[in-house]
Amino acid sequence: MPFRLLVLFGLLCALLPLHHGAPGPDGTAPDPAHYSFSLTLIDALDTLLILGNVSEFQRVVEVLQDNVDFDIDVNASVFETNIRVVGGLLSAHLLSKKAGVEVEAGWPCSGPLLRMAEEAARKLLPAFQTPTGMPYGTVNLLHGVNPGETPVTCTAGIGTFIVEFATLSSLTGDPVFEDVARVALMRLWESRSEIGLVGNHIDVLTGKWVAQDSGIGAGVDSYFEYLVKGAILLQDKKLMAMFLEYNKAIRNYTRFDDWYLWVQMYKGTVSMPVFQSLEAYWPGLQSLIGDIDNAMRTFLNYYTVWKQFGGLPEFYNIPQGYTVEKREGYPLRPELIESAMYLYRATGDPTLLELGRDAVESIEKISKVECGFATIKDLRDHKLDNRMESFFLAETVKYLYLLFDPTNFIHNNGSAFDAVMTPYGECILGAGGYIFNTEAHPIDPAALHCCQSLKEEQWEVEDLMREFYSLKRNRSRFQKKTVSSGPWQPPARPGTSSSENQDEARGKRPSRQKVPLLSCPSQPFTSKLALLGQVFLDSS
């Protein structure tokens, strides 16, 4: 495929500058000093493997280990550092063996990239030390939160941690990361309005909404995304229930003719009749919950905008059918291509490949420069800006490539896998069902079950044995037509009382529920359906 060579050339050239910044979740451009720790290199690392450039992946891993230092006096976006750096390192860590990197004993529960991800995440933890548990937007990597730091944070900057932080807790055994991410999610849920909507920015000290515009785009987007992806990754019904409640409110108050507008969060009245390019992730998210018809209708609306300009402007006035002043640019964002990839996997509709073809042709014709691909400053005349965002390498290139590569290992349907020995026993990895974080870094859900406590797994085996012997004994009694004087109880585990053993036999545990040891540590059938764009909910 010519695009493969095109992308590889642009990718290798673009990797040379290591310190690119990128817009935050509200679309504003941060100070480049925020990202003086090889962000672009980390962000693009798993893209190298997905494109098949194994040798470059291996070289970059060595470069990162030798050069990256997070103990520096810079102010960093908590949101961006998490999705790009922590997410990028976790994904590269879990893909290292597939890339031919020599992993250390105990992998995936240990390894240099995992330790780097943990170090970066610990630098972010001081931001969560607020009265509400919702994090500040910025933290100094050396000193923590600056005394004069603003307490106003966008919704996405609060609710976009559960995928990376839960993965980190599962791999390291330290629950603090998942705990703070869950608290932040719950505080947002508790802060929603009476009609079920959330605003755009909130004061993390008081919990009061500062910006009350509600929608699915900039400043809010990945909060909804992480409720769905967190639910799939962690098999968490509560997170999915929260999203489905939000989805009802979003449909009731923000949806008009398969467009999604911005409304006042308490009244539901329209405040901005615009479409933002960041909202184009929504059809892909709808496909993950099986809402294919609505996803396709919304996708086709967004695609008409692409056809009009050869890209998606940052803001598009829906009633006027044109760009919004000072928001005419297209920084090669991935969201519409991301949705095309998800929907094509779900439907096989060739219209989605047409979007991919249009994207390839537009990007090559309009934005290709001597060494990389430049941001389009204005879609009306296709003038270029002197910058290339790291998400172009991390997301846009990756989703385009995966759209046209049905045999890529990322699309594995479970027919192939790797068995890995860990300190906790045998673990299955690489069987598919990858969950992409909001920066398109794939996380293997099976990895979350590789580093569990051995004692917990022994309990699961003992429960299975109890069930087996209980069934066998009951069947024997039935065959002999004898009447039992009482239910059979398994022998007590050493060091426990009979009442404790009865509780355990009923499924009660001193810790949260685990996946049974003798089942394949991957997603259940319903979740696999969700990834393919079809899902059967309990209410169906």
Coordinates of C-alpha atoms in Angstrom, one line a residue:
M1 CA 0.0 0.0 0.0
P2 CA 1.6 3.4 -1.0
F3 CA 0.2 5.0 2.1
R4 CA 2.3 2.7 4.3
L5 CA 5.5 4.0 2.8
L6 CA 4.2 7.6 2.9
V7 CA 3.4 7.3 6.6
L8 CA 6.6 5.6 7.5
F9 CA 8.6 8.3 5.9
G10 CA 6.7 11.1 7.6
L11 CA 6.8 9.2 10.9
L12 CA 10.5 8.7 10.9
C13 CA 11.3 12.3 10.0
A14 CA 8.8 13.6 12.5
L15 CA 10.3 11.7 15.3
L16 CA 13.5 13.8 15.2
P17 CA 12.1 16.7 17.2
L18 CA 11.3 15.2 20.6
H19 CA 9.6 18.0 22.4
H20 CA 6.3 18.9 20.7
G21 CA 3.4 20.2 22.7
A22 CA -0.3 19.7 21.8
P23 CA -3.6 21.3 22.6
G24 CA -5.3 20.4 25.8
P25 CA -8.8 19.0 26.1
D26 CA -10.3 22.4 25.8
G27 CA -8.5 22.9 22.4
T28 CA -6.0 25.6 23.7
A29 CA -2.3 25.3 23.0
P30 CA -0.2 24.8 26.1
D31 CA 3.3 26.1 26.8
P32 CA 5.8 23.8 25.0
A33 CA 7.8 23.8 28.3
H34 CA 5.0 21.5 29.6
Y35 CA 6.3 18.7 27.5
S36 CA 10.1 18.7 27.7
F37 CA 10.3 15.0 28.4
S38 CA 10.2 13.4 24.9
L39 CA 6.4 13.4 24.6
T40 CA 6.3 13.0 20.9
L41 CA 8.7 10.0 21.0
I42 CA 6.6 8.3 23.7
D43 CA 3.3 9.2 22.0
A44 CA 4.4 7.6 18.7
L45 CA 6.1 4.5 20.0
D46 CA 3.3 1.9 19.7
T47 CA 2.5 3.3 16.3
L48 CA 5.9 2.1 15.1
L49 CA 5.0 -1.5 16.1
I50 CA 1.5 -1.4 14.6
L51 CA 3.0 -0.2 11.3
G52 CA 5.5 -3.1 11.5
N53 CA 8.7 -1.1 12.2
V54 CA 10.0 -3.4 14.9
S55 CA 13.6 -2.2 14.7
E56 CA 12.7 1.4 15.2
F57 CA 10.5 0.4 18.1
Q58 CA 13.4 -1.3 19.8
R59 CA 15.7 1.6 19.2
V60 CA 13.3 4.1 20.6
V61 CA 12.8 2.0 23.8
E62 CA 16.5 2.2 24.4
V63 CA 16.5 5.9 23.8
L64 CA 13.7 6.5 26.3
Q65 CA 15.4 4.4 29.0
D66 CA 18.6 6.3 28.6
N67 CA 17.3 9.8 28.3
V68 CA 13.8 10.4 29.8
D69 CA 13.8 12.1 33.2
F70 CA 10.5 13.1 34.9
D71 CA 12.3 14.7 37.9
I72 CA 12.3 18.1 36.3
D73 CA 11.1 21.6 37.2
V74 CA 8.3 22.0 34.6
N75 CA 4.6 22.6 34.8
A76 CA 2.7 19.7 33.0
S77 CA -0.9 19.2 32.1
V78 CA -2.2 16.4 34.2
F79 CA -4.6 15.3 31.5
E80 CA -2.1 15.3 28.6
T81 CA 0.7 13.7 30.6
N82 CA -1.6 10.9 31.6
I83 CA -3.0 10.1 28.2
R84 CA 0.2 10.6 26.2
V85 CA 3.0 9.7 28.5
V86 CA 1.5 7.2 31.1
G87 CA -0.7 5.7 28.4
G88 CA 2.0 5.5 25.8
L89 CA 4.5 3.9 28.2
L90 CA 2.0 1.4 29.5
S91 CA 1.0 0.4 25.9
A92 CA 4.6 0.1 24.8
H93 CA 5.4 -1.9 27.9
L94 CA 2.7 -4.5 27.2
L95 CA 3.7 -4.7 23.5
S96 CA 7.4 -5.0 24.1
K97 CA 7.6 -8.7 23.8
K98 CA 5.7 -8.7 20.6
A99 CA 8.2 -6.2 19.3
G100 CA 11.1 -8.5 20.1
V101 CA 12.4 -6.5 23.0
E102 CA 14.1 -8.7 25.6
V103 CA 11.9 -8.4 28.7
E104 CA 13.0 -8.9 32.2
A105 CA 11.9 -11.7 34.5
G106 CA 8.5 -11.0 35.9
W107 CA 7.2 -9.2 32.8
P108 CA 4.5 -7.9 32.4
C109 CA 4.4 -7.3 36.1
S110 CA 7.7 -5.5 35.9
G111 CA 9.9 -3.8 33.4
P112 CA 11.6 -0.5 32.7
L113 CA 8.8 1.1 30.7
L114 CA 6.3 0.1 33.4
R115 CA 8.5 1.7 36.0
M116 CA 8.7 4.9 33.9
A117 CA 4.9 4.9 33.6
E118 CA 4.6 4.5 37.4
E119 CA 7.1 7.3 38.0
A120 CA 5.2 9.7 35.6
A121 CA 1.8 8.8 37.2
R122 CA 3.2 9.4 40.7
K123 CA 4.2 12.9 39.6
L124 CA 0.5 13.5 38.9
L125 CA -0.9 12.2 42.2
P126 CA -0.5 15.6 44.1
A127 CA -3.0 17.1 41.7
F128 CA -5.7 14.8 43.2
Q129 CA -5.2 16.1 46.7
T130 CA -8.2 18.4 46.7
P131 CA -11.3 18.5 49.0
T132 CA -13.4 17.0 46.2
G133 CA -10.9 14.5 44.9
M134 CA -11.1 16.1 41.5
P135 CA -7.6 17.0 40.2
Y136 CA -6.0 20.3 39.4
G137 CA -5.4 20.7 35.7
T138 CA -1.6 21.4 36.0
V139 CA 1.1 20.1 38.3
N140 CA 4.8 20.8 38.6
L141 CA 6.7 17.6 38.1
L142 CA 9.3 18.5 40.7
H143 CA 7.4 20.5 43.3
G144 CA 3.8 19.4 43.0
V145 CA 0.8 21.8 42.6
N146 CA 1.9 25.4 42.5
P147 CA 0.4 27.6 45.3
G148 CA -1.3 29.9 42.8
E149 CA -2.6 27.2 40.5
T150 CA -6.2 27.8 39.3
P151 CA -8.7 25.3 40.7
V152 CA -10.8 25.4 37.5
T153 CA -10.4 22.2 35.5
C154 CA -12.4 21.0 32.5
T155 CA -14.6 17.9 32.9
A156 CA -12.4 15.8 30.6
G157 CA -9.4 16.7 32.6
I158 CA -11.1 15.1 35.7
G159 CA -12.7 12.1 34.2
T160 CA -10.0 10.7 31.9
F161 CA -7.8 8.5 34.1
I162 CA -9.5 5.2 34.8
V163 CA -8.1 3.4 31.8
E164 CA -4.4 4.2 32.5
F165 CA -4.6 4.3 36.3
A166 CA -6.5 1.1 36.7
T167 CA -4.1 -0.7 34.4
L168 CA -1.2 0.7 36.4
S169 CA -2.7 -0.4 39.7
S170 CA -3.3 -3.9 38.3
L171 CA 0.3 -4.3 37.0
T172 CA 2.0 -2.8 40.0
G173 CA -0.3 -3.9 42.8
D174 CA -0.6 -0.4 44.1
P175 CA -4.3 0.5 44.3
V176 CA -3.8 4.3 44.8
F177 CA -3.9 5.0 41.1
E178 CA -7.2 3.3 40.4
D179 CA -8.6 4.7 43.7
V180 CA -8.0 8.4 42.8
A181 CA -9.4 7.9 39.3
R182 CA -12.6 6.3 40.6
V183 CA -13.1 9.1 43.2
A184 CA -12.7 11.7 40.4
L185 CA -15.3 9.9 38.2
M186 CA -17.8 9.6 41.1
R187 CA -17.5 13.3 42.0
L188 CA -18.3 14.3 38.5
W189 CA -21.3 11.9 38.5
E190 CA -22.5 13.4 41.8
S191 CA -22.2 16.9 40.3
R192 CA -24.4 16.4 37.3
S193 CA -27.5 18.6 37.0
E194 CA -31.1 17.6 37.8
I195 CA -31.6 16.9 34.1
G196 CA -28.6 14.6 34.0
L197 CA -26.0 16.8 32.2
V198 CA -22.5 18.0 33.2
G199 CA -20.9 21.3 32.4
N200 CA -17.6 22.1 30.8
H201 CA -15.4 23.4 33.6
I202 CA -15.7 23.0 37.4
D203 CA -13.9 24.3 40.5
V204 CA -12.1 21.3 42.0
L205 CA -12.0 22.9 45.5
T206 CA -15.7 23.8 45.8
G207 CA -17.3 21.5 43.3
K208 CA -19.2 24.4 41.7
W209 CA -19.6 24.5 37.9
V210 CA -17.8 27.5 36.3
A211 CA -18.7 26.8 32.7
Q212 CA -22.2 25.4 32.3
D213 CA -22.2 24.6 28.6
S214 CA -23.0 20.9 28.2
G215 CA -22.1 18.8 25.1
I216 CA -20.1 15.9 23.9
G217 CA -17.1 17.9 22.6
A218 CA -14.1 19.8 23.8
G219 CA -13.7 19.9 27.6
V220 CA -16.1 17.0 28.1
D221 CA -15.5 14.4 25.4
S222 CA -13.1 11.8 27.0
Y223 CA -15.1 11.7 30.2
F224 CA -17.9 9.9 28.4
E225 CA -15.4 7.9 26.5
Y226 CA -13.7 6.6 29.6
L227 CA -16.9 5.5 31.2
V228 CA -17.5 3.2 28.3
K229 CA -13.9 2.0 27.9
G230 CA -13.4 1.7 31.6
A231 CA -16.5 -0.4 31.8
I232 CA -15.3 -2.8 29.1
L233 CA -11.7 -2.9 30.4
L234 CA -12.7 -3.5 34.0
Q235 CA -16.0 -5.3 33.4
D236 CA -17.6 -2.6 35.6
K237 CA -21.4 -2.5 35.2
K238 CA -21.6 0.6 37.3
L239 CA -19.5 2.7 34.9
M240 CA -21.6 1.5 32.0
A241 CA -24.8 2.3 33.8
M242 CA -23.5 5.8 34.4
F243 CA -22.8 6.3 30.7
L244 CA -26.2 5.0 29.7
E245 CA -27.9 7.5 32.0
Y246 CA -25.8 10.3 30.5
N247 CA -26.6 9.0 27.0
K248 CA -30.3 9.4 27.7
A249 CA -29.9 13.0 28.8
I250 CA -27.6 13.7 25.8
R251 CA -30.2 12.4 23.4
N252 CA -33.0 14.3 25.1
Y253 CA -31.4 17.7 25.3
T254 CA -28.4 18.0 22.9
R255 CA -29.4 15.9 19.9
F256 CA -31.0 17.6 16.9
D257 CA -31.4 15.8 13.5
D258 CA -28.4 13.5 14.3
W259 CA -26.2 16.5 15.2
Y260 CA -25.2 17.2 18.8
L261 CA -25.4 20.9 20.0
W262 CA -24.2 22.6 23.1
V263 CA -26.9 23.4 25.7
Q264 CA -27.2 25.0 29.2
M265 CA -26.6 22.1 31.6
Y266 CA -29.5 23.1 34.0
K267 CA -32.1 24.1 31.5
G268 CA -31.3 22.2 28.3
T269 CA -31.6 25.3 26.2
V270 CA -29.3 25.7 23.2
S271 CA -26.2 27.8 23.9
M272 CA -24.0 27.0 20.8
P273 CA -25.4 25.5 17.6
V274 CA -21.9 24.3 16.5
F275 CA -20.2 21.1 15.7
Q276 CA -16.6 20.7 16.9
S277 CA -14.1 18.4 15.2
L278 CA -13.4 16.8 18.6
E279 CA -17.0 15.5 18.7
A280 CA -16.3 13.2 15.8
Y281 CA -15.3 10.5 18.2
W282 CA -18.9 10.0 19.2
P283 CA -20.0 7.6 16.4
G284 CA -17.1 5.3 17.4
L285 CA -18.2 5.4 21.0
Q286 CA -21.8 4.7 20.0
S287 CA -20.5 1.6 18.1
L288 CA -19.0 0.3 21.3
I289 CA -22.4 0.1 22.9
G290 CA -24.0 -1.4 19.8
D291 CA -25.9 1.7 18.7
I292 CA -24.9 1.3 15.1
D293 CA -27.8 3.0 13.3
N294 CA -27.5 6.3 15.3
A295 CA -23.7 6.1 14.9
M296 CA -23.8 5.8 11.1
R297 CA -26.3 8.7 10.8
T298 CA -24.2 11.0 12.9
F299 CA -21.0 9.9 11.2
L300 CA -22.4 10.7 7.7
N301 CA -23.3 14.2 9.0
Y302 CA -19.7 14.8 10.0
Y303 CA -18.5 13.2 6.8
T304 CA -20.4 15.9 4.8
V305 CA -18.4 18.6 6.6
W306 CA -15.1 16.7 5.6
K307 CA -16.2 16.6 2.0
Q308 CA -16.9 20.3 2.0
F309 CA -13.5 21.4 3.2
G310 CA -11.1 18.4 2.8
G311 CA -10.9 18.1 6.6
L312 CA -12.8 19.0 9.7
P313 CA -12.6 22.6 10.9
E314 CA -12.3 23.0 14.7
F315 CA -15.8 24.6 14.8
Y316 CA -18.6 24.4 12.2
N317 CA -21.8 26.5 12.5
I318 CA -24.5 24.0 11.8
P319 CA -27.4 26.4 10.8
Q320 CA -25.0 28.5 8.6
G321 CA -23.2 25.4 7.2
Y322 CA -19.8 27.1 7.4
T323 CA -16.8 27.5 9.6
V324 CA -16.7 29.7 12.7
E325 CA -14.3 32.7 12.8
K326 CA -10.9 32.0 14.2
R327 CA -11.7 28.2 14.3
E328 CA -11.1 27.4 10.7
G329 CA -8.0 25.2 11.2
Y330 CA -7.5 21.5 11.0
P331 CA -4.6 20.1 13.0
L332 CA -5.0 16.7 11.4
R333 CA -7.1 15.4 14.2
P334 CA -8.0 11.7 14.3
E335 CA -11.5 11.6 15.7
L336 CA -13.5 11.1 12.5
I337 CA -11.0 8.5 11.2
E338 CA -11.2 6.8 14.6
S339 CA -15.0 6.5 14.3
A340 CA -14.6 5.2 10.7
M341 CA -12.3 2.4 12.0
Y342 CA -14.7 1.3 14.7
L343 CA -17.7 1.4 12.4
Y344 CA -16.0 -0.4 9.6
R345 CA -15.1 -3.2 12.0
A346 CA -18.7 -3.3 13.0
T347 CA -20.4 -3.0 9.7
G348 CA -18.0 -3.5 6.8
D349 CA -19.7 -0.6 5.1
P350 CA -17.4 0.5 2.1
T351 CA -18.5 4.1 2.7
L352 CA -16.2 4.2 5.7
L353 CA -13.2 3.2 3.5
E354 CA -14.1 6.1 1.2
L355 CA -13.6 8.4 4.2
G356 CA -10.2 6.8 4.7
R357 CA -9.2 7.3 1.1
D358 CA -10.3 10.9 1.2
A359 CA -8.3 11.4 4.4
V360 CA -5.2 9.9 2.9
E361 CA -5.5 12.0 -0.3
S362 CA -6.2 15.2 1.6
I363 CA -3.4 14.8 4.1
E364 CA -0.9 14.0 1.4
K365 CA -2.0 16.7 -1.0
I366 CA -2.5 19.5 1.5
S367 CA -0.3 19.1 4.6
K368 CA 2.7 17.1 3.5
V369 CA 5.9 19.1 3.9
E370 CA 9.6 18.2 3.6
C371 CA 9.8 16.3 6.8
G372 CA 6.4 15.5 8.3
F373 CA 2.8 16.7 8.0
A374 CA 1.9 20.3 9.0
T375 CA -1.2 21.5 10.7
I376 CA -3.7 23.2 8.3
K377 CA -4.1 26.7 9.6
D378 CA -7.2 27.5 7.6
L379 CA -9.3 25.0 5.7
R380 CA -10.8 27.7 3.5
D381 CA -7.5 28.4 1.6
H382 CA -5.4 25.4 3.0
K383 CA -2.7 27.6 4.5
L384 CA -0.3 25.7 6.7
D385 CA 1.0 26.3 10.2
N386 CA 4.6 25.6 11.3
R387 CA 3.8 22.7 13.6
M388 CA 2.8 19.0 13.7
E389 CA 0.9 17.7 16.7
S390 CA 2.0 14.5 18.4
F391 CA -1.5 13.1 18.1
F392 CA -1.1 12.9 14.3
L393 CA 1.5 10.2 14.9
A394 CA -0.1 8.6 17.9
E395 CA -3.7 8.5 16.5
T396 CA -4.4 9.8 13.0
V397 CA -1.7 7.6 11.3
K398 CA -2.6 4.6 13.5
Y399 CA -6.3 4.7 12.9
L400 CA -5.9 5.2 9.2
Y401 CA -3.5 2.3 9.0
L402 CA -5.8 0.0 11.0
L403 CA -8.8 1.0 8.9
F404 CA -7.0 -0.5 5.8
D405 CA -5.2 -3.4 7.6
P406 CA -7.8 -6.0 8.6
T407 CA -5.0 -8.6 9.5
N408 CA -3.2 -6.4 11.9
F409 CA -2.6 -8.0 15.3
I410 CA -4.6 -5.3 16.9
H411 CA -7.7 -6.8 15.2
N412 CA -7.0 -10.3 16.7
N413 CA -10.3 -12.1 17.4
G414 CA -8.8 -14.4 20.0
S415 CA -7.7 -17.1 17.5
A416 CA -4.1 -16.5 18.5
F417 CA -2.5 -15.6 21.9
D418 CA 0.7 -15.8 23.9
A419 CA 1.1 -17.8 27.1
V420 CA 3.4 -16.0 29.5
M421 CA 4.8 -17.2 32.8
T422 CA 4.7 -14.6 35.6
P423 CA 5.4 -14.8 39.3
Y424 CA 1.7 -15.4 39.8
G425 CA 1.3 -18.2 37.3
E426 CA 0.6 -18.5 33.6
C427 CA -1.0 -15.6 31.9
I428 CA -2.6 -15.2 28.5
L429 CA -1.7 -12.1 26.5
G430 CA -2.3 -10.8 22.9
A431 CA -5.6 -12.5 22.4
G432 CA -7.3 -9.3 21.2
G433 CA -10.0 -7.0 22.5
Y434 CA -7.5 -4.1 22.9
I435 CA -8.9 -1.0 24.6
F436 CA -7.6 2.2 23.1
N437 CA -7.1 5.1 25.5
T438 CA -8.1 8.5 24.2
E439 CA -4.7 9.0 22.7
A440 CA -5.0 5.6 20.7
H441 CA -2.6 3.7 22.9
P442 CA -3.9 0.1 23.0
I443 CA -4.1 -1.7 26.3
D444 CA -4.4 -5.5 26.4
P445 CA -7.3 -6.2 28.9
A446 CA -5.9 -9.6 29.7
A447 CA -2.8 -8.0 31.2
L448 CA -4.9 -6.7 34.1
H449 CA -5.3 -10.3 35.3
C450 CA -1.6 -11.2 35.0
C451 CA -0.4 -9.7 38.3
Q452 CA -3.0 -10.7 40.8
S453 CA -2.3 -12.0 44.2
L454 CA -1.6 -15.7 44.2
K455 CA -3.7 -16.2 47.4
E456 CA -6.7 -14.7 45.6
E457 CA -6.3 -17.1 42.7
Q458 CA -5.9 -20.1 45.1
W459 CA -9.3 -19.1 46.6
E460 CA -10.9 -19.3 43.2
V461 CA -9.5 -22.8 42.7
E462 CA -10.8 -23.9 46.1
D463 CA -14.2 -22.5 45.3
L464 CA -14.3 -24.6 42.1
M465 CA -13.2 -27.7 44.1
R466 CA -16.0 -27.1 46.7
E467 CA -18.5 -26.7 43.9
F468 CA -17.3 -29.9 42.2
Y469 CA -17.4 -32.0 45.4
S470 CA -20.7 -30.6 46.5
L471 CA -22.3 -31.6 43.1
K472 CA -20.6 -35.0 43.3
R473 CA -21.8 -35.6 46.8
N474 CA -25.4 -34.5 46.1
R475 CA -25.5 -36.6 43.0
S476 CA -24.3 -39.6 45.0
R477 CA -27.0 -39.0 47.6
F478 CA -29.7 -38.7 45.0
Q479 CA -28.6 -42.0 43.4
K480 CA -28.7 -43.7 46.8
K481 CA -32.1 -42.1 47.6
T482 CA -30.9 -40.9 50.9
V483 CA -31.9 -37.7 52.8
S484 CA -29.2 -35.4 54.0
S485 CA -29.4 -34.1 57.5
G486 CA -27.9 -30.8 56.3
P487 CA -25.9 -29.1 53.6
W488 CA -22.5 -30.4 53.0
Q489 CA -19.7 -28.0 54.1
P490 CA -16.2 -28.1 52.8
P491 CA -13.4 -28.5 55.3
A492 CA -12.2 -25.2 56.8
R493 CA -9.2 -23.5 55.4
P494 CA -6.4 -23.4 57.9
G495 CA -6.5 -20.4 60.1
T496 CA -10.2 -19.5 59.4
S497 CA -13.4 -20.0 61.3
S498 CA -16.3 -22.1 59.8
S499 CA -18.4 -19.0 59.4
E500 CA -15.6 -17.3 57.4
N501 CA -15.4 -20.4 55.2
Q502 CA -19.1 -20.3 54.7
D503 CA -18.9 -16.7 53.6
E504 CA -16.2 -17.5 51.2
A505 CA -18.1 -20.5 49.8
R506 CA -21.0 -18.1 49.1
G507 CA -18.7 -15.9 47.1
K508 CA -17.9 -13.2 49.7
R509 CA -14.4 -11.9 49.7
P510 CA -12.4 -9.5 51.8
S511 CA -11.4 -7.8 48.4
R512 CA -13.1 -7.1 45.1
Q513 CA -14.3 -9.8 42.8
K514 CA -11.7 -11.5 40.6
V515 CA -12.0 -13.4 37.3
P516 CA -12.0 -17.1 37.9
L517 CA -8.6 -18.7 37.4
L518 CA -9.8 -21.5 35.1
S519 CA -11.5 -19.1 32.7
C520 CA -9.6 -17.4 29.9
P521 CA -8.4 -14.1 31.3
S522 CA -10.0 -12.1 28.4
Q523 CA -13.3 -10.4 27.9
P524 CA -16.6 -12.3 28.2
F525 CA -18.8 -12.9 25.2
T526 CA -20.9 -9.8 25.6
S527 CA -17.9 -7.5 25.6
K528 CA -16.4 -9.1 22.5
L529 CA -19.7 -8.4 20.8
A530 CA -19.4 -4.8 22.0
L531 CA -16.0 -4.4 20.4
L532 CA -17.5 -5.7 17.1
G533 CA -20.3 -3.1 17.3
Q534 CA -23.0 -5.4 18.5
V535 CA -24.0 -5.8 22.1
F536 CA -26.9 -7.4 24.0
L537 CA -27.8 -5.3 27.1
D538 CA -29.5 -6.9 30.0
S539 CA -32.6 -4.9 29.3
S540 CA -32.9 -6.1 25.7

